[in-house]
PDB file of C-alpha atoms and ligand atoms in Angstrom:
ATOM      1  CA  UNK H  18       0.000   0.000   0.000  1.00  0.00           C
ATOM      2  CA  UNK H  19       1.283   3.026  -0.758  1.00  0.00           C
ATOM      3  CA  UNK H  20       1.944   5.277   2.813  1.00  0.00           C
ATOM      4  CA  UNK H  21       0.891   8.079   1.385  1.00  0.00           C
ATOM      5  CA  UNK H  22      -2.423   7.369   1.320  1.00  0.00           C
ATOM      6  CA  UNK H  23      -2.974   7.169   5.120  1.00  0.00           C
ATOM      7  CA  UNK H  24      -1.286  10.375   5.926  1.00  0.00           C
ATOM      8  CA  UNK H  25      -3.579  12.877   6.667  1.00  0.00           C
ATOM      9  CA  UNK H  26      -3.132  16.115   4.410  1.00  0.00           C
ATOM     10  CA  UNK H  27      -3.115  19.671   5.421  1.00  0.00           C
ATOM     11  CA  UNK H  28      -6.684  20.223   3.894  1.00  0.00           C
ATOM     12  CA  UNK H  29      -8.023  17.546   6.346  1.00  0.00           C
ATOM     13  CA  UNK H  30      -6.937  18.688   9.386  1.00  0.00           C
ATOM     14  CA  UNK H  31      -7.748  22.211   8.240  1.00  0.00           C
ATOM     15  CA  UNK H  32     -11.210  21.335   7.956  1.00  0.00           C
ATOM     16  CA  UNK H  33     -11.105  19.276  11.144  1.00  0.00           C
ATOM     17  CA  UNK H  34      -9.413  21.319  13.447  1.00  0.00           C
ATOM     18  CA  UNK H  35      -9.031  25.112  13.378  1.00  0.00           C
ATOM     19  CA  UNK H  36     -10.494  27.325  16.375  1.00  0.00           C
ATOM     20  CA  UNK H  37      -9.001  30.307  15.285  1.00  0.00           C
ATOM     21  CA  UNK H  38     -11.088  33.630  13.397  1.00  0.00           C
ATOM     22  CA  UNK H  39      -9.167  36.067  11.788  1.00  0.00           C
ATOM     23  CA  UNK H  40     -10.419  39.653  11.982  1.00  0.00           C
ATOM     24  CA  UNK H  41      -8.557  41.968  10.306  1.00  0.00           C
ATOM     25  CA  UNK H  42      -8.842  44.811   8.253  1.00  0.00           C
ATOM     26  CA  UNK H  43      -8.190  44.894   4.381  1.00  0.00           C
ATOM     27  CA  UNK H  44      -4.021  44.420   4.422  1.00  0.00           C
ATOM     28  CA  UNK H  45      -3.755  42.421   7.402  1.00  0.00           C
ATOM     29  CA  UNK H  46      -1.817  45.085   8.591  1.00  0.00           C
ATOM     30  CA  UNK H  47      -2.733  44.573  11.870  1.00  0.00           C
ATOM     31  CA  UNK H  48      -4.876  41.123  13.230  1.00  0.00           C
ATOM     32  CA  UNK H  49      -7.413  40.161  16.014  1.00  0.00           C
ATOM     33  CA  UNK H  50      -7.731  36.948  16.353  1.00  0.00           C
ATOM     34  CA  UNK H  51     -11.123  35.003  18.194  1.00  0.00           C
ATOM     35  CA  UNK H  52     -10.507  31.670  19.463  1.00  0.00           C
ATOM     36  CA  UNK H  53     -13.626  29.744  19.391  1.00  0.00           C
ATOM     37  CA  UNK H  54     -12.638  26.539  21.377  1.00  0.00           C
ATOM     38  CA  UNK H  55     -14.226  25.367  24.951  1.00  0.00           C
ATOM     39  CA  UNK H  56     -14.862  29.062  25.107  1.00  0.00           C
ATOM     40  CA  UNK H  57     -15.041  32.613  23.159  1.00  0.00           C
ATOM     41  CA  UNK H  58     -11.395  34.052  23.230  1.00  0.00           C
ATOM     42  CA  UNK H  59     -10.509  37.195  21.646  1.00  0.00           C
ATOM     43  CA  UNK H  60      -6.355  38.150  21.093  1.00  0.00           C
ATOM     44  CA  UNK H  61      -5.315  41.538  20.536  1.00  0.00           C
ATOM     45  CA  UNK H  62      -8.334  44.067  20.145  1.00  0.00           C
ATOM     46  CA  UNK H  63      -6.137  45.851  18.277  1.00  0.00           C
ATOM     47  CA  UNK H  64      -8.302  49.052  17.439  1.00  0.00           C
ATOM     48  CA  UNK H  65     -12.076  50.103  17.711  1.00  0.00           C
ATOM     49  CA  UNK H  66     -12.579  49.553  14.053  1.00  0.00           C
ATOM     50  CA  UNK H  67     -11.220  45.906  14.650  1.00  0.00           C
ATOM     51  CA  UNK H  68     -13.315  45.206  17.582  1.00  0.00           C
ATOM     52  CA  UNK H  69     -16.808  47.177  15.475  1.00  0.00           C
ATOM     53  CA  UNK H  70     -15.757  43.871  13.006  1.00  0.00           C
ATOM     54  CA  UNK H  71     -15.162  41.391  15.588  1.00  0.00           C
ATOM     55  CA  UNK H  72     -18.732  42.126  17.362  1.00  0.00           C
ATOM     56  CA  UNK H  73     -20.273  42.059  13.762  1.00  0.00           C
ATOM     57  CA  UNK H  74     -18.370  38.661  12.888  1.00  0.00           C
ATOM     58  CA  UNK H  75     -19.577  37.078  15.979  1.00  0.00           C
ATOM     59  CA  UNK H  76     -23.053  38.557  15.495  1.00  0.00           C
ATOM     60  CA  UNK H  77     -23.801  38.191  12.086  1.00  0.00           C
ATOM     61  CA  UNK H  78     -21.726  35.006  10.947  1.00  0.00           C
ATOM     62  CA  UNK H  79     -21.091  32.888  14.630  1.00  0.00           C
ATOM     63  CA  UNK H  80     -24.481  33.618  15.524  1.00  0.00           C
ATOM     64  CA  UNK H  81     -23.365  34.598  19.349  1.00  0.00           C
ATOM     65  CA  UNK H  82     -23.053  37.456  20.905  1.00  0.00           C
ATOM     66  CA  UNK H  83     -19.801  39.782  22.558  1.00  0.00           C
ATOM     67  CA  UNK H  84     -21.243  38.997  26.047  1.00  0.00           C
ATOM     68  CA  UNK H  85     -20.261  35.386  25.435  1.00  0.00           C
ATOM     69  CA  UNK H  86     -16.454  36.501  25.399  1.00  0.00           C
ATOM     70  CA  UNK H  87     -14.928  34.895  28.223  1.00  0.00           C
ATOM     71  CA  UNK H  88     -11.168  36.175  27.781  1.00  0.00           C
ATOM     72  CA  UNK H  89      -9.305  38.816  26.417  1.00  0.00           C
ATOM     73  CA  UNK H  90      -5.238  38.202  25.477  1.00  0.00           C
ATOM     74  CA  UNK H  91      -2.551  40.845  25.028  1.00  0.00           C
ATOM     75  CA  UNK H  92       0.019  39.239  23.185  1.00  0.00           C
ATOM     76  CA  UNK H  93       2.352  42.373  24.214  1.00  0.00           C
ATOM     77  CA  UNK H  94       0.833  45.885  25.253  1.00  0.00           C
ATOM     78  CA  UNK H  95       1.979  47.771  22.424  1.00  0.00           C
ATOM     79  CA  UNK H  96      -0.621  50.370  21.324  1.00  0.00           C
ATOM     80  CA  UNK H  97      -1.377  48.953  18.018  1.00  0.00           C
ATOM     81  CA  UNK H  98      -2.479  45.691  19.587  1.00  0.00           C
ATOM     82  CA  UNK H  99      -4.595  47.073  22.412  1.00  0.00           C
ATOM     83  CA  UNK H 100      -5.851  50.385  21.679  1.00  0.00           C
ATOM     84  CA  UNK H 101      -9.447  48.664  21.190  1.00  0.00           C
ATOM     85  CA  UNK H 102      -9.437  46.996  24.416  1.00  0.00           C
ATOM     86  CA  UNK H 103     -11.685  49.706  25.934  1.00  0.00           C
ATOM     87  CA  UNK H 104     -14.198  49.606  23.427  1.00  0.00           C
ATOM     88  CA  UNK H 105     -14.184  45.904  23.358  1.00  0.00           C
ATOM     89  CA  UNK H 106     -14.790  46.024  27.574  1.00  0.00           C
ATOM     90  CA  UNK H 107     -17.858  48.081  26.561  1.00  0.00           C
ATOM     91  CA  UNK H 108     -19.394  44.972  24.841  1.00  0.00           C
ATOM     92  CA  UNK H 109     -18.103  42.072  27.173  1.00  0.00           C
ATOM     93  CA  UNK H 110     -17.125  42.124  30.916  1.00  0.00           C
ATOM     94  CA  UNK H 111     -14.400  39.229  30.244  1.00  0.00           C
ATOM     95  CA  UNK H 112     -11.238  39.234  32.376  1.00  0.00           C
ATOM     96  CA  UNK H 113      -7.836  40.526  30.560  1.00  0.00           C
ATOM     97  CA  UNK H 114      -4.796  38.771  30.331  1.00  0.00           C
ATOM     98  CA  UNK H 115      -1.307  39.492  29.846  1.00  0.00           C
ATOM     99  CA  UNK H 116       2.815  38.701  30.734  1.00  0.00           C
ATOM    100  CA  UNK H 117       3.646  38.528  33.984  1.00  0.00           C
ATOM    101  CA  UNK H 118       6.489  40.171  32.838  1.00  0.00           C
ATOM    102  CA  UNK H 119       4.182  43.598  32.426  1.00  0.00           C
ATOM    103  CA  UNK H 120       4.184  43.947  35.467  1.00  0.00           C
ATOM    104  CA  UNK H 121       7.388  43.709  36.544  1.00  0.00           C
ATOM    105  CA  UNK H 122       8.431  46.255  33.688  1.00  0.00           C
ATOM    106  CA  UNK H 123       6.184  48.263  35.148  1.00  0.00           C
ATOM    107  CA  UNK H 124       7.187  47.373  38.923  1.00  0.00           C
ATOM    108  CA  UNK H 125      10.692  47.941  37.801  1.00  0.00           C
ATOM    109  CA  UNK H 126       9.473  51.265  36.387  1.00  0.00           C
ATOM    110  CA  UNK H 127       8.198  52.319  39.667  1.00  0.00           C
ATOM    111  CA  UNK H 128      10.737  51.007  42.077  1.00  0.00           C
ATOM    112  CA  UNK H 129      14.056  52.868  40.763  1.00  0.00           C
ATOM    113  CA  UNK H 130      11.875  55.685  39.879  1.00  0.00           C
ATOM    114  CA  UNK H 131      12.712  56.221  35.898  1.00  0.00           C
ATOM    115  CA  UNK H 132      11.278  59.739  34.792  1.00  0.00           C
ATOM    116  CA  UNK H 133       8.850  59.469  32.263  1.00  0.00           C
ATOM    117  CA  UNK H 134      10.317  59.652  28.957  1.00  0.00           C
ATOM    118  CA  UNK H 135       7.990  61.178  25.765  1.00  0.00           C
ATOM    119  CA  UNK H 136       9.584  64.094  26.202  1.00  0.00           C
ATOM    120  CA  UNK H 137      13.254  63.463  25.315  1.00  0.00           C
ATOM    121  CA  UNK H 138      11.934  60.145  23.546  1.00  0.00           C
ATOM    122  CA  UNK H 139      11.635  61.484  20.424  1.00  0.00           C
ATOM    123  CA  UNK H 140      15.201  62.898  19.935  1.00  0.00           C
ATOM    124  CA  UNK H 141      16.580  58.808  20.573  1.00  0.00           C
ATOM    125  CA  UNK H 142      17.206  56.873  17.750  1.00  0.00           C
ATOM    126  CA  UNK H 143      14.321  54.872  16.426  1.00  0.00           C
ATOM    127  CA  UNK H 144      15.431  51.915  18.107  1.00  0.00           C
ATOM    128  CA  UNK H 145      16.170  53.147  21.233  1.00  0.00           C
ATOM    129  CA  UNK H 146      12.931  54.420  20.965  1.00  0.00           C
ATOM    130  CA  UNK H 147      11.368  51.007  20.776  1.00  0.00           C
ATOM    131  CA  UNK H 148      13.079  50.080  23.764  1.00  0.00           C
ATOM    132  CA  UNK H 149      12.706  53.607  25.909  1.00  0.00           C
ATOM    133  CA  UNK H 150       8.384  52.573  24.734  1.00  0.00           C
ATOM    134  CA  UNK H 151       8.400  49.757  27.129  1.00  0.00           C
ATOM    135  CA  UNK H 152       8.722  52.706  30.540  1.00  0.00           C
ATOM    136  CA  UNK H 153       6.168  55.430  28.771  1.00  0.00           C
ATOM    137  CA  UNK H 154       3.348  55.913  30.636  1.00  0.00           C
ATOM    138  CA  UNK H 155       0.831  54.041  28.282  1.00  0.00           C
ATOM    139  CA  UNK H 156       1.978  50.740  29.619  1.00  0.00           C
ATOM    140  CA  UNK H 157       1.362  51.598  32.890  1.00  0.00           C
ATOM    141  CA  UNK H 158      -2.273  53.204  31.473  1.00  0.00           C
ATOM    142  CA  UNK H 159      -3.245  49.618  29.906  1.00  0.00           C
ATOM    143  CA  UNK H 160      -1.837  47.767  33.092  1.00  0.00           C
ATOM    144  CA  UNK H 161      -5.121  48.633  34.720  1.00  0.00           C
ATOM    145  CA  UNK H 162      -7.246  46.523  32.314  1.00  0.00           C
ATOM    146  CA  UNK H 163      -5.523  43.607  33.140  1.00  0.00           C
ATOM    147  CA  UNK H 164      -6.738  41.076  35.684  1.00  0.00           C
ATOM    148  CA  UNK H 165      -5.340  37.775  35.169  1.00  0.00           C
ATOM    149  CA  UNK H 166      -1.051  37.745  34.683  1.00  0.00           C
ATOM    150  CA  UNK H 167       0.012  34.421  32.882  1.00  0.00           C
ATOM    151  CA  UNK H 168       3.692  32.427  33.281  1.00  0.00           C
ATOM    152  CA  UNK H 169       5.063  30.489  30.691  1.00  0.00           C
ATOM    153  CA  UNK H 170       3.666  27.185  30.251  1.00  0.00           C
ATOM    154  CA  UNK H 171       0.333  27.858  31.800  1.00  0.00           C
ATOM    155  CA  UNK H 172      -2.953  26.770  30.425  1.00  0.00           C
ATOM    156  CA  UNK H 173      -5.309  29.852  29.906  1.00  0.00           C
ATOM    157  CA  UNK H 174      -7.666  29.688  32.932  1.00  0.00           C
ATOM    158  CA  UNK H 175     -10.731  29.392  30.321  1.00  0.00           C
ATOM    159  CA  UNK H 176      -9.300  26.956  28.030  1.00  0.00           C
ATOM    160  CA  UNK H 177      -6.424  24.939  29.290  1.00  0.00           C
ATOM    161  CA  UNK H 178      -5.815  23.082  25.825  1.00  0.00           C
ATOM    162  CA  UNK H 179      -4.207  26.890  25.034  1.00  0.00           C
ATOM    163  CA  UNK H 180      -0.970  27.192  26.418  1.00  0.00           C
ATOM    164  CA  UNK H 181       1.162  30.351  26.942  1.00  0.00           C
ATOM    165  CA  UNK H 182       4.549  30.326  25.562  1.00  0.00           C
ATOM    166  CA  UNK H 183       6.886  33.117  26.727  1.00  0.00           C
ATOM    167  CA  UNK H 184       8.312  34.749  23.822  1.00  0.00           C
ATOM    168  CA  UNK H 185      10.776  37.729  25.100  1.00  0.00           C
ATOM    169  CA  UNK H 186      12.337  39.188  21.683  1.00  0.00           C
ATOM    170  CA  UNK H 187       9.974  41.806  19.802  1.00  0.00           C
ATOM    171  CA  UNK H 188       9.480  42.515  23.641  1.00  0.00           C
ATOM    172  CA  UNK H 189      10.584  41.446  26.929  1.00  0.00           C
ATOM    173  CA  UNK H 190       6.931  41.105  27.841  1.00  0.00           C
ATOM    174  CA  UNK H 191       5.756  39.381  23.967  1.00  0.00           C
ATOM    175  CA  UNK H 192       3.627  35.588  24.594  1.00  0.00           C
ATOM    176  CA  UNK H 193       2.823  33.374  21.848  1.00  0.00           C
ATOM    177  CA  UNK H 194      -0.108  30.848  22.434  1.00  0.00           C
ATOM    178  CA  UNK H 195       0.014  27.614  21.048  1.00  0.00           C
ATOM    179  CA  UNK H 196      -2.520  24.356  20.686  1.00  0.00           C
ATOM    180  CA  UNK H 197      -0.898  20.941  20.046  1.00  0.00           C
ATOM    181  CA  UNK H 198      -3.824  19.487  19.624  1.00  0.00           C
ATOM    182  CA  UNK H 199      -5.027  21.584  16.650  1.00  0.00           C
ATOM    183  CA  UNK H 200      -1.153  23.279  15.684  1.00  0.00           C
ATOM    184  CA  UNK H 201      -1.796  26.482  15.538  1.00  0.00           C
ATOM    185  CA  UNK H 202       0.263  28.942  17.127  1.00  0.00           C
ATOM    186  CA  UNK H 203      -0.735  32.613  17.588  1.00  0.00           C
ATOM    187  CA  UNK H 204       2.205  34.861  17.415  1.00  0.00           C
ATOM    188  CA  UNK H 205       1.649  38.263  17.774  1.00  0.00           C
ATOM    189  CA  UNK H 206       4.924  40.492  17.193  1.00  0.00           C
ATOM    190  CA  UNK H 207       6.846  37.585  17.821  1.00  0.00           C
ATOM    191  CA  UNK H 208       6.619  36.630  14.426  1.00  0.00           C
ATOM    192  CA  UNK H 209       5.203  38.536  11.349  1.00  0.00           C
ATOM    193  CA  UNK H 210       4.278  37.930   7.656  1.00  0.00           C
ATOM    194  CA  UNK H 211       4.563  41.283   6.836  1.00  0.00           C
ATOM    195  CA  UNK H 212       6.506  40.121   3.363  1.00  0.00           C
ATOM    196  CA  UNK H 213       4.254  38.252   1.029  1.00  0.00           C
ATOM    197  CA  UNK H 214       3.902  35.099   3.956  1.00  0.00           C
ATOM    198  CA  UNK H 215       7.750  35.005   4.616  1.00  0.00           C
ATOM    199  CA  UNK H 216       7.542  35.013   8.169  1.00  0.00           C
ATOM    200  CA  UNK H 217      10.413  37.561  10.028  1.00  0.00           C
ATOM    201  CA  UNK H 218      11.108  37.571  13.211  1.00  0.00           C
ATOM    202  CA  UNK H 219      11.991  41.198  14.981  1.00  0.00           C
ATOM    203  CA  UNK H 220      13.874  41.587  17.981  1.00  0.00           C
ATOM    204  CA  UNK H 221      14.053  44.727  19.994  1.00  0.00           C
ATOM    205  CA  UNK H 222      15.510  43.255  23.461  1.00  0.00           C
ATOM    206  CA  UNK H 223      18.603  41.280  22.783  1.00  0.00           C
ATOM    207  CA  UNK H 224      19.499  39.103  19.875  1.00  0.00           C
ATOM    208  CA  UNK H 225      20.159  35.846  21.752  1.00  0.00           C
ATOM    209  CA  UNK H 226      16.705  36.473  23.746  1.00  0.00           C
ATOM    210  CA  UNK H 227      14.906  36.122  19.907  1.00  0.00           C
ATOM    211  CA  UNK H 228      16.795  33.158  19.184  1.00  0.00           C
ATOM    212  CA  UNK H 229      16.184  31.012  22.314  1.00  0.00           C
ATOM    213  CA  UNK H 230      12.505  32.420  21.525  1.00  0.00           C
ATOM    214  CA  UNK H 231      12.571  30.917  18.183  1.00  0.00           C
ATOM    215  CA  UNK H 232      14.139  27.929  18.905  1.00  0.00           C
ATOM    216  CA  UNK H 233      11.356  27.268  21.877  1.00  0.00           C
ATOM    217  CA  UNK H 234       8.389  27.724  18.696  1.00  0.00           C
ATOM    218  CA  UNK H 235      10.333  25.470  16.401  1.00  0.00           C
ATOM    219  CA  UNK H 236      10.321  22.645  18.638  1.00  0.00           C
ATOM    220  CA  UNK H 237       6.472  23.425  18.378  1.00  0.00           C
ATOM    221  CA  UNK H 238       4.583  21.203  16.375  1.00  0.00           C
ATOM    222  CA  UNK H 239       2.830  24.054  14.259  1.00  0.00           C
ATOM    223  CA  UNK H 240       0.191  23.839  10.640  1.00  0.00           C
ATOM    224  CA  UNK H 241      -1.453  27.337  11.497  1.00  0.00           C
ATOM    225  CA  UNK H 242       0.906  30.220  12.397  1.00  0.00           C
ATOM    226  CA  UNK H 243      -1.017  33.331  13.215  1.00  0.00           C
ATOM    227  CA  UNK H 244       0.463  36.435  13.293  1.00  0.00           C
ATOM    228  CA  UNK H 245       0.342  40.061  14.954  1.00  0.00           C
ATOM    229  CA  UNK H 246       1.071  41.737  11.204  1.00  0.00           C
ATOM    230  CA  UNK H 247       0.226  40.090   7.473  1.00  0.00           C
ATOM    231  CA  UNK H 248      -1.731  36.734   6.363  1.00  0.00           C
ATOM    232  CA  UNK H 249      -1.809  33.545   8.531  1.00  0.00           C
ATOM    233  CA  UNK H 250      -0.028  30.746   6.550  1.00  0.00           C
ATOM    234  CA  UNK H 251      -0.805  27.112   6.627  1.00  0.00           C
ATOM    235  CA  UNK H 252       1.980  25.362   5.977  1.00  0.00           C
ATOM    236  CA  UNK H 253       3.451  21.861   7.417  1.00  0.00           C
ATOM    237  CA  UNK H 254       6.061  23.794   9.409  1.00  0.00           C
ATOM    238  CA  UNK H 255       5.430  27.267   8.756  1.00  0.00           C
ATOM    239  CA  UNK H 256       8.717  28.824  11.190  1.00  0.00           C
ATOM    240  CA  UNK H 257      11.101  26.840   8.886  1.00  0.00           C
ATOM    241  CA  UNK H 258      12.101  29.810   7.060  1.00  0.00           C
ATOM    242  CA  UNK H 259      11.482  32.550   9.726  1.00  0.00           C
ATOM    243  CA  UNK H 260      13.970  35.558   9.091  1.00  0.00           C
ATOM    244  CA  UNK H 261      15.433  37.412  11.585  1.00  0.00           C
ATOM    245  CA  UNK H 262      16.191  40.996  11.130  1.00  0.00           C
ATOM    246  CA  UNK H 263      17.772  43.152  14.090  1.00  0.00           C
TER     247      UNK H 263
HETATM  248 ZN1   ZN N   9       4.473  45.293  18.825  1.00  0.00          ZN
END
């Protein structure tokens, strides 16, 4: 018999499997993601427009309603992933989530007293200024929207089958998560497809930091790679060819 025959192909187990929705808007520049598993997940609210087309998605083609959201995400808390998440708390009353690490950037912030920063921010270098983003205020703004802090390794509390997989790199604070049993992997900033679906890693912490990080999701068995930025790709092993740009 030929052994090809029993192996199942991608289209099967994309048909079987996937939990995730993509919202996004007409590039994929930016992506929200809803996880429709043992419960109604939502990653990334990105912006009010993207949580206007979530609540119509859910409405109009899922049949359910916001109020059935059980848990909101942040991948990382940069701006253009969670500027919607006060709109979206207008429609649901779920719980937020986020890196443990947040707040200990933010403790950190706090405990040796670094002045705030926009001012002079803008005269640094643009990469300095990606890493001087992590202490402005609008960190510690979001941190009060977030209830629930999640460690590497952790099940979400709503859904354990959805694991959280540290991912310091495009930040220090940056989490992937990750299903075996389906394989798909949501990566926020981690990893993007910004490049017609050649996925590129970014790092803005330290260079060895992005490569333990990608080494970690390549050990991952992974069909669905979501990301923050640019087209999910379905692929056998999707990070194979992940560049990495500093
Ligand atoms: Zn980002």
């Amino acid at each position: 018999m030929n052994p090809a025959i029993n192996r199942p192909t991608l289209s099967s187990i994309a048909l079987g499997a996937r939990q995730v929705h993509t919202i996004t808007d007409r590039f994929a520049m930016t992506n929200t993601y809803l996880v429709e598993g043992e419960q109604l997940i939502v990653v990334d609210p990105s912006s009010a427009t993207h949580v206007h087309l979530l609540c119509d998605y859910l409405e109009r083609v899922l049949h359910r309603s916001p109020r059935e959201i059980r848990l909101v995400v942040l991948t990382h808390l940069h701006l253009d992933h969670t500027a919607g998440l006060h709109t979206l708390l207008e429609r649901c009353d779920a719980p937020v989530a986020a890196s443990r690490m947040v707040r200990e950037l933010v403790g950190a912030r706090r405990r040796y007293g670094l002045p705030p920063l926009p001012h002079i921010a803008g005269q640094m270098l643009p990469r300095m200024l990606d890493q001087l983003d992590l202490f402005l205020p609008a960190y510690e703004r979001q941190m009060k929207y977030i209830t629930t802090w999640l460690d590497d390794v952790d099940g979400l509390p709503v859904d354990a089958n959805w694991r959280v997989i540290a991912s310091p790199g495009h930040t220090p604070d940056s989490l992937c998560l990750y299903n075996p049993f389906t394989a798909e992997l949501l990566t926020g900033d981690t990893v993007v497809t910004i490049e017609r679906n050649r996925p590129v890693a970014r790092g803005r912490t330290s260079p060895s930091l992005l490569e333990e990080t990608l080494h970690t999701l390549r050990s991952l068995r992974v069909y669905f790679l979501y990301p923050g930025h640019g087209w999910p790709i379905l692929a056998r092993d999707p990070l194979s060819n992940v560049r990495i740009e500093w």
